[in-house]
Short mmCIF file of N, CA and C in Angstrom, two decimals:
data_model
loop_
_atom_site.label_atom_id
_atom_site.label_comp_id
_atom_site.label_asym_id
_atom_site.label_seq_id
_atom_site.Cartn_x
_atom_site.Cartn_y
_atom_site.Cartn_z
N UNK A 1 194.57 -3.26 -182.05
CA UNK A 1 193.29 -3.15 -181.23
C UNK A 1 192.39 -3.86 -182.22
N UNK A 2 191.45 -4.54 -181.72
CA UNK A 2 190.64 -5.55 -182.34
C UNK A 2 189.39 -4.64 -183.08
N UNK A 3 188.90 -5.41 -184.06
CA UNK A 3 187.85 -4.74 -184.58
C UNK A 3 186.59 -4.46 -183.49
N UNK A 4 186.21 -4.99 -182.76
CA UNK A 4 185.00 -4.94 -181.98
C UNK A 4 185.50 -3.59 -180.92
N UNK A 5 186.80 -3.44 -180.56
CA UNK A 5 187.06 -2.38 -179.75
C UNK A 5 186.86 -1.12 -180.57
N UNK A 6 187.37 -1.10 -181.97
CA UNK A 6 187.42 -0.13 -182.66
C UNK A 6 185.93 0.28 -182.95
N UNK A 7 185.12 -0.73 -183.04
CA UNK A 7 183.77 -0.29 -183.19
C UNK A 7 183.10 0.22 -182.22
N UNK A 8 183.25 -0.15 -180.83
CA UNK A 8 183.04 0.47 -179.65
C UNK A 8 183.30 1.92 -179.29
N UNK A 9 184.58 1.95 -179.76
CA UNK A 9 185.29 3.47 -179.80
C UNK A 9 184.29 4.25 -180.52
N UNK A 10 184.01 3.83 -181.99
CA UNK A 10 183.29 4.50 -183.03
C UNK A 10 182.08 5.03 -182.67
N UNK A 11 181.22 3.92 -182.07
CA UNK A 11 179.66 4.18 -181.62
C UNK A 11 179.79 5.26 -180.60
N UNK A 12 180.69 5.12 -179.78
CA UNK A 12 180.78 6.23 -178.86
C UNK A 12 181.27 7.57 -179.13
N UNK A 13 181.91 7.61 -180.03
CA UNK A 13 182.40 8.87 -180.80
C UNK A 13 181.06 9.55 -181.35
N UNK A 14 180.02 8.51 -182.04
CA UNK A 14 178.82 9.07 -182.57
C UNK A 14 177.82 9.90 -181.67
N UNK A 15 178.10 9.14 -180.23
CA UNK A 15 177.15 9.91 -179.35
C UNK A 15 177.72 11.25 -178.66
N UNK A 16 179.27 10.94 -178.29
CA UNK A 16 179.69 12.11 -177.84
C UNK A 16 179.95 13.55 -178.60
N UNK A 17 180.70 12.90 -179.96
CA UNK A 17 180.73 14.26 -180.81
C UNK A 17 179.64 14.47 -181.59
N UNK A 18 178.54 13.88 -181.64
CA UNK A 18 177.60 14.34 -182.57
C UNK A 18 177.86 13.78 -184.02
N UNK A 19 176.89 14.01 -184.67
CA UNK A 19 176.86 13.61 -186.11
C UNK A 19 176.86 14.95 -187.14
N UNK A 20 177.43 14.88 -188.05
CA UNK A 20 177.44 15.76 -189.04
C UNK A 20 176.37 15.74 -189.96
N UNK A 21 175.58 16.39 -190.07
CA UNK A 21 174.73 16.50 -191.29
C UNK A 21 175.14 16.00 -192.63
N UNK A 22 174.49 15.03 -193.43
CA UNK A 22 175.18 14.65 -194.78
C UNK A 22 174.40 15.79 -195.87
N UNK A 23 175.36 16.11 -196.47
CA UNK A 23 175.19 17.36 -197.73
C UNK A 23 174.70 16.36 -199.15
N UNK A 24 173.56 15.72 -199.20
CA UNK A 24 173.00 15.30 -200.21
C UNK A 24 174.00 13.83 -200.44
N UNK A 25 173.29 12.96 -201.60
CA UNK A 25 173.80 11.92 -202.01
C UNK A 25 174.81 11.66 -202.85
N UNK A 26 175.38 12.69 -203.38
CA UNK A 26 176.40 12.67 -204.00
C UNK A 26 175.95 12.50 -205.49
N UNK A 27 175.25 12.61 -206.03
CA UNK A 27 174.49 12.47 -207.51
C UNK A 27 173.84 13.69 -207.71
N UNK A 28 174.49 14.54 -208.72
CA UNK A 28 174.10 15.51 -209.41
C UNK A 28 173.70 15.80 -210.89
N UNK A 29 173.03 16.74 -211.19
CA UNK A 29 172.59 16.60 -212.61
C UNK A 29 173.65 16.47 -213.65
N UNK A 30 174.70 17.00 -213.32
CA UNK A 30 176.03 16.91 -214.15
C UNK A 30 176.25 15.58 -214.33
N UNK A 31 176.39 14.95 -213.21
CA UNK A 31 176.94 13.38 -213.41
C UNK A 31 175.95 12.83 -214.33
N UNK A 32 174.65 12.96 -214.05
CA UNK A 32 173.47 12.26 -214.80
C UNK A 32 173.91 12.77 -216.40
N UNK A 33 173.84 13.96 -216.64
CA UNK A 33 173.84 14.50 -217.77
C UNK A 33 174.84 13.79 -218.79
N UNK A 34 175.99 13.48 -218.18
CA UNK A 34 177.39 13.19 -218.93
C UNK A 34 177.26 11.80 -218.85
N UNK A 35 176.32 10.84 -218.39
CA UNK A 35 176.40 9.72 -218.26
C UNK A 35 175.33 9.16 -219.74
N UNK A 36 175.92 8.46 -220.69
CA UNK A 36 175.47 7.89 -221.91
C UNK A 36 175.15 6.91 -221.96
N UNK A 37 174.00 6.16 -221.60
CA UNK A 37 173.32 4.93 -221.74
C UNK A 37 173.85 4.16 -223.00
N UNK A 38 173.96 5.07 -224.18
CA UNK A 38 174.24 4.13 -225.33
C UNK A 38 175.83 4.38 -225.89
N UNK A 39 176.59 4.49 -224.85
CA UNK A 39 178.31 4.56 -225.05
C UNK A 39 178.34 2.45 -225.20
N UNK A 40 179.53 2.53 -225.88
CA UNK A 40 179.74 1.06 -226.57
C UNK A 40 180.31 0.57 -224.67
N UNK A 41 180.84 0.98 -224.25
CA UNK A 41 181.67 0.55 -222.92
C UNK A 41 180.83 1.01 -221.76
N UNK A 42 179.62 1.20 -221.79
CA UNK A 42 178.86 1.57 -220.85
C UNK A 42 178.76 0.67 -219.45
N UNK A 43 178.78 -0.77 -220.09
CA UNK A 43 178.56 -1.89 -218.97
C UNK A 43 180.09 -2.59 -218.74
N UNK A 44 181.37 -1.84 -219.27
CA UNK A 44 182.28 -2.59 -219.12
C UNK A 44 182.88 -2.80 -217.70
N UNK A 45 182.41 -2.01 -216.77
CA UNK A 45 182.72 -2.43 -215.26
C UNK A 45 182.12 -3.76 -214.80
N UNK A 46 181.22 -4.21 -215.48
CA UNK A 46 180.55 -5.43 -214.88
C UNK A 46 181.29 -6.57 -215.27
N UNK A 47 182.45 -6.32 -216.42
CA UNK A 47 183.42 -7.34 -216.52
C UNK A 47 184.60 -7.21 -215.51
N UNK A 48 184.83 -6.30 -215.02
CA UNK A 48 185.94 -6.29 -213.76
C UNK A 48 185.77 -7.17 -212.58
N UNK A 49 186.69 -7.90 -212.38
CA UNK A 49 186.82 -8.98 -211.35
C UNK A 49 187.22 -7.82 -210.07
N UNK A 50 186.44 -7.84 -209.02
CA UNK A 50 186.50 -6.82 -207.93
C UNK A 50 187.87 -7.45 -206.74
N UNK A 51 187.83 -8.99 -206.95
CA UNK A 51 188.66 -9.61 -206.05
C UNK A 51 189.91 -9.03 -205.82
N UNK A 52 190.92 -8.81 -207.02
CA UNK A 52 192.13 -8.13 -206.58
C UNK A 52 192.24 -6.92 -205.99
N UNK A 53 191.16 -6.21 -206.03
CA UNK A 53 190.96 -4.88 -205.42
C UNK A 53 190.76 -4.72 -204.01
N UNK A 54 190.16 -5.88 -203.57
CA UNK A 54 189.66 -6.44 -202.17
C UNK A 54 191.10 -6.90 -201.61
N UNK A 55 191.86 -7.56 -202.39
CA UNK A 55 192.99 -8.23 -201.65
C UNK A 55 194.05 -7.07 -201.56
N UNK A 56 194.39 -5.87 -202.36
CA UNK A 56 195.02 -5.07 -202.35
C UNK A 56 194.49 -4.20 -201.13
N UNK A 57 193.21 -3.59 -201.00
CA UNK A 57 192.81 -3.07 -200.11
C UNK A 57 193.03 -3.49 -198.58
N UNK A 58 192.90 -4.79 -198.42
CA UNK A 58 193.18 -5.34 -197.08
C UNK A 58 194.82 -5.50 -196.77
N UNK A 59 195.38 -5.66 -197.80
CA UNK A 59 197.15 -5.51 -197.73
C UNK A 59 197.55 -4.07 -197.35
N UNK A 60 196.79 -3.10 -198.04
CA UNK A 60 197.35 -1.79 -197.67
C UNK A 60 197.25 -1.19 -196.45
N UNK A 61 195.69 -1.78 -195.87
CA UNK A 61 195.00 -1.70 -194.42
C UNK A 61 196.12 -2.25 -193.49
N UNK A 62 196.56 -3.30 -193.90
CA UNK A 62 197.19 -4.03 -192.70
C UNK A 62 198.74 -3.19 -192.92
N UNK A 63 199.12 -2.76 -194.03
CA UNK A 63 200.49 -2.08 -193.62
C UNK A 63 200.56 -0.96 -193.12
N UNK A 64 198.90 -0.30 -192.90
CA UNK A 64 198.83 1.19 -192.29
C UNK A 64 198.86 2.06 -193.29
N UNK A 65 198.57 1.76 -194.65
CA UNK A 65 198.53 2.82 -195.70
C UNK A 65 196.99 2.81 -196.07
N UNK A 66 196.43 3.88 -195.06
CA UNK A 66 195.06 3.98 -194.86
C UNK A 66 194.31 4.72 -196.12
N UNK A 67 194.83 5.61 -196.35
CA UNK A 67 194.44 6.69 -197.94
C UNK A 67 194.46 5.48 -198.93
N UNK A 68 195.11 4.51 -199.10
CA UNK A 68 195.10 3.56 -200.30
C UNK A 68 194.48 2.55 -200.02
N UNK A 69 194.17 2.31 -199.03
CA UNK A 69 193.28 0.89 -198.59
C UNK A 69 191.60 1.63 -198.62
N UNK A 70 191.61 3.08 -198.15
CA UNK A 70 190.22 3.64 -198.43
C UNK A 70 189.76 3.66 -199.84
N UNK A 71 191.08 4.11 -200.57
CA UNK A 71 190.59 4.09 -201.94
C UNK A 71 190.15 3.00 -202.72
N UNK A 72 190.68 1.57 -202.65
CA UNK A 72 190.20 0.60 -202.87
C UNK A 72 188.94 0.37 -202.55
N UNK A 73 188.44 0.47 -200.81
CA UNK A 73 187.22 0.11 -200.36
C UNK A 73 185.98 0.89 -201.14
N UNK A 74 186.61 2.38 -201.40
CA UNK A 74 185.57 3.03 -201.81
C UNK A 74 185.39 2.46 -203.30
N UNK A 75 186.24 2.45 -203.99
CA UNK A 75 185.89 1.67 -205.41
C UNK A 75 185.03 0.60 -205.48
N UNK A 76 185.20 -0.65 -204.62
CA UNK A 76 184.48 -1.75 -204.18
C UNK A 76 182.90 -1.31 -203.70
N UNK A 77 183.15 -0.08 -202.84
CA UNK A 77 181.47 0.08 -202.48
C UNK A 77 180.73 0.95 -203.43
N UNK A 78 181.27 1.17 -204.43
CA UNK A 78 180.73 2.23 -205.33
C UNK A 78 179.75 0.82 -206.34
N UNK A 79 180.71 -0.15 -206.20
CA UNK A 79 180.17 -1.12 -207.15
C UNK A 79 179.39 -2.22 -206.26
N UNK A 80 179.34 -1.88 -204.80
CA UNK A 80 178.48 -3.01 -204.06
C UNK A 80 178.20 -2.23 -202.98
N UNK A 81 177.16 -1.19 -203.17
CA UNK A 81 176.77 0.09 -202.31
C UNK A 81 176.09 -0.40 -200.88
N UNK A 82 175.50 -1.66 -201.15
CA UNK A 82 174.94 -2.28 -199.92
C UNK A 82 175.72 -2.75 -198.80
N UNK A 83 176.88 -3.07 -199.12
CA UNK A 83 177.96 -4.10 -198.33
C UNK A 83 178.32 -3.62 -197.20
N UNK A 84 177.79 -4.04 -196.00
CA UNK A 84 177.96 -3.14 -194.62
C UNK A 84 179.49 -3.81 -194.13
N UNK A 85 180.20 -4.68 -194.84
CA UNK A 85 181.42 -5.03 -194.20
C UNK A 85 182.47 -4.08 -195.03
N UNK A 86 182.24 -3.53 -196.22
CA UNK A 86 182.89 -2.91 -197.04
C UNK A 86 182.55 -1.27 -196.22
N UNK A 87 181.65 -1.05 -195.71
CA UNK A 87 181.31 0.13 -194.94
C UNK A 87 182.24 0.38 -194.01
N UNK A 88 182.24 -0.89 -193.07
CA UNK A 88 183.16 -0.94 -191.44
C UNK A 88 184.68 -0.86 -191.86
N UNK A 89 185.02 -1.12 -192.86
CA UNK A 89 186.49 -1.21 -193.44
C UNK A 89 186.64 0.22 -193.44
N UNK A 90 186.13 0.89 -194.21
CA UNK A 90 186.29 2.24 -194.29
C UNK A 90 185.98 2.78 -193.21
N UNK A 91 185.24 2.69 -192.33
CA UNK A 91 185.02 3.28 -191.13
C UNK A 91 186.64 3.29 -190.15
N UNK A 92 186.90 1.69 -190.27
CA UNK A 92 188.25 1.44 -189.54
C UNK A 92 189.32 2.50 -190.13
N UNK A 93 189.27 2.45 -191.48
CA UNK A 93 190.60 3.06 -192.42
C UNK A 93 190.36 4.56 -191.82
N UNK A 94 189.37 5.30 -191.86
CA UNK A 94 189.36 6.68 -191.43
C UNK A 94 189.46 6.77 -189.79
N UNK A 95 189.02 5.84 -189.12
CA UNK A 95 189.48 6.10 -187.66
C UNK A 95 191.21 6.12 -187.61
N UNK A 96 191.53 4.94 -188.26
CA UNK A 96 193.00 4.99 -187.91
C UNK A 96 193.85 6.01 -188.57
N UNK A 97 193.31 6.61 -189.62
CA UNK A 97 193.86 7.56 -190.49
C UNK A 97 193.63 9.12 -189.73
N UNK A 98 192.63 9.31 -188.75
CA UNK A 98 192.82 10.22 -188.05
C UNK A 98 191.48 11.26 -188.47
N UNK A 99 190.33 10.72 -188.98
CA UNK A 99 189.18 11.30 -189.46
C UNK A 99 188.12 10.79 -188.90
N UNK A 100 187.86 11.06 -187.68
CA UNK A 100 186.66 10.26 -186.88
C UNK A 100 185.37 10.82 -187.06
N UNK A 101 185.00 11.82 -187.97
CA UNK A 101 183.81 12.32 -188.28
C UNK A 101 183.19 11.47 -189.46
N UNK A 102 184.54 11.26 -190.37
CA UNK A 102 183.97 10.42 -191.70
C UNK A 102 184.24 8.62 -190.98
N UNK A 103 184.94 8.63 -190.12
CA UNK A 103 184.76 7.02 -189.36
C UNK A 103 183.34 6.86 -188.94
N UNK A 104 182.96 7.83 -188.19
CA UNK A 104 181.58 7.60 -187.75
C UNK A 104 180.52 7.45 -188.71
N UNK A 105 180.43 8.44 -189.88
CA UNK A 105 179.46 8.06 -190.87
C UNK A 105 179.44 6.98 -191.71
N UNK A 106 180.81 6.26 -191.62
CA UNK A 106 180.90 4.88 -192.30
C UNK A 106 180.17 3.85 -191.48
N UNK A 107 180.61 4.14 -190.18
CA UNK A 107 180.10 3.04 -189.29
C UNK A 107 178.75 3.13 -189.01
N UNK A 108 178.05 4.34 -189.35
CA UNK A 108 176.57 4.52 -189.19
C UNK A 108 175.90 3.78 -190.32
N UNK A 109 176.74 4.02 -191.50
CA UNK A 109 176.00 3.32 -192.70
C UNK A 109 176.17 1.79 -192.65
N UNK A 110 176.89 1.16 -192.13
CA UNK A 110 177.76 0.01 -191.74
C UNK A 110 176.57 -0.63 -190.76
N UNK A 111 176.17 -0.07 -189.69
CA UNK A 111 175.29 -0.60 -189.03
C UNK A 111 173.69 -0.46 -189.41
N UNK A 112 173.55 0.46 -190.50
CA UNK A 112 172.20 0.65 -190.85
C UNK A 112 172.02 -0.35 -192.00
N UNK A 113 173.25 -0.94 -192.66
CA UNK A 113 172.75 -1.66 -193.50
C UNK A 113 172.91 -3.10 -192.87
N UNK A 114 173.26 -3.42 -191.52
CA UNK A 114 173.20 -4.72 -191.16
C UNK A 114 174.62 -5.22 -190.72
N UNK A 115 175.41 -4.66 -190.43
CA UNK A 115 176.74 -4.95 -190.11
C UNK A 115 176.57 -5.56 -188.52
N UNK A 116 176.87 -6.75 -188.38
CA UNK A 116 176.51 -7.43 -187.45
C UNK A 116 177.41 -7.78 -186.11
N UNK A 117 178.76 -7.81 -186.12
CA UNK A 117 179.63 -8.09 -185.14
C UNK A 117 179.54 -6.99 -183.87
N UNK A 118 178.55 -5.94 -184.08
CA UNK A 118 178.45 -4.86 -182.95
C UNK A 118 177.37 -5.49 -182.13
#
């Protein structure tokens, strides 16, 4: 099934199924408390090359291994949180994996971030 068809199905799901209210933004006081800005390795993640993770995610997606593909795309999205294409990839993963509510959430974020093919 093509990307556009999946997108249309997900958008329909938004209107038919309704939206689940979001519970916060995922940042809590404990997470911030444990982040030490003076640690010597605090910026090591900036030196990582995300390319291999993207290739792995796309490969796992094509193989139908949606849990592993989602892990890859979530890792990448944490590094590039405004990337609508990654949000859409996650929406497709969750839709094909059988989690329509999560798919709808990521699709909504993708559209809000400027995802274009819709």
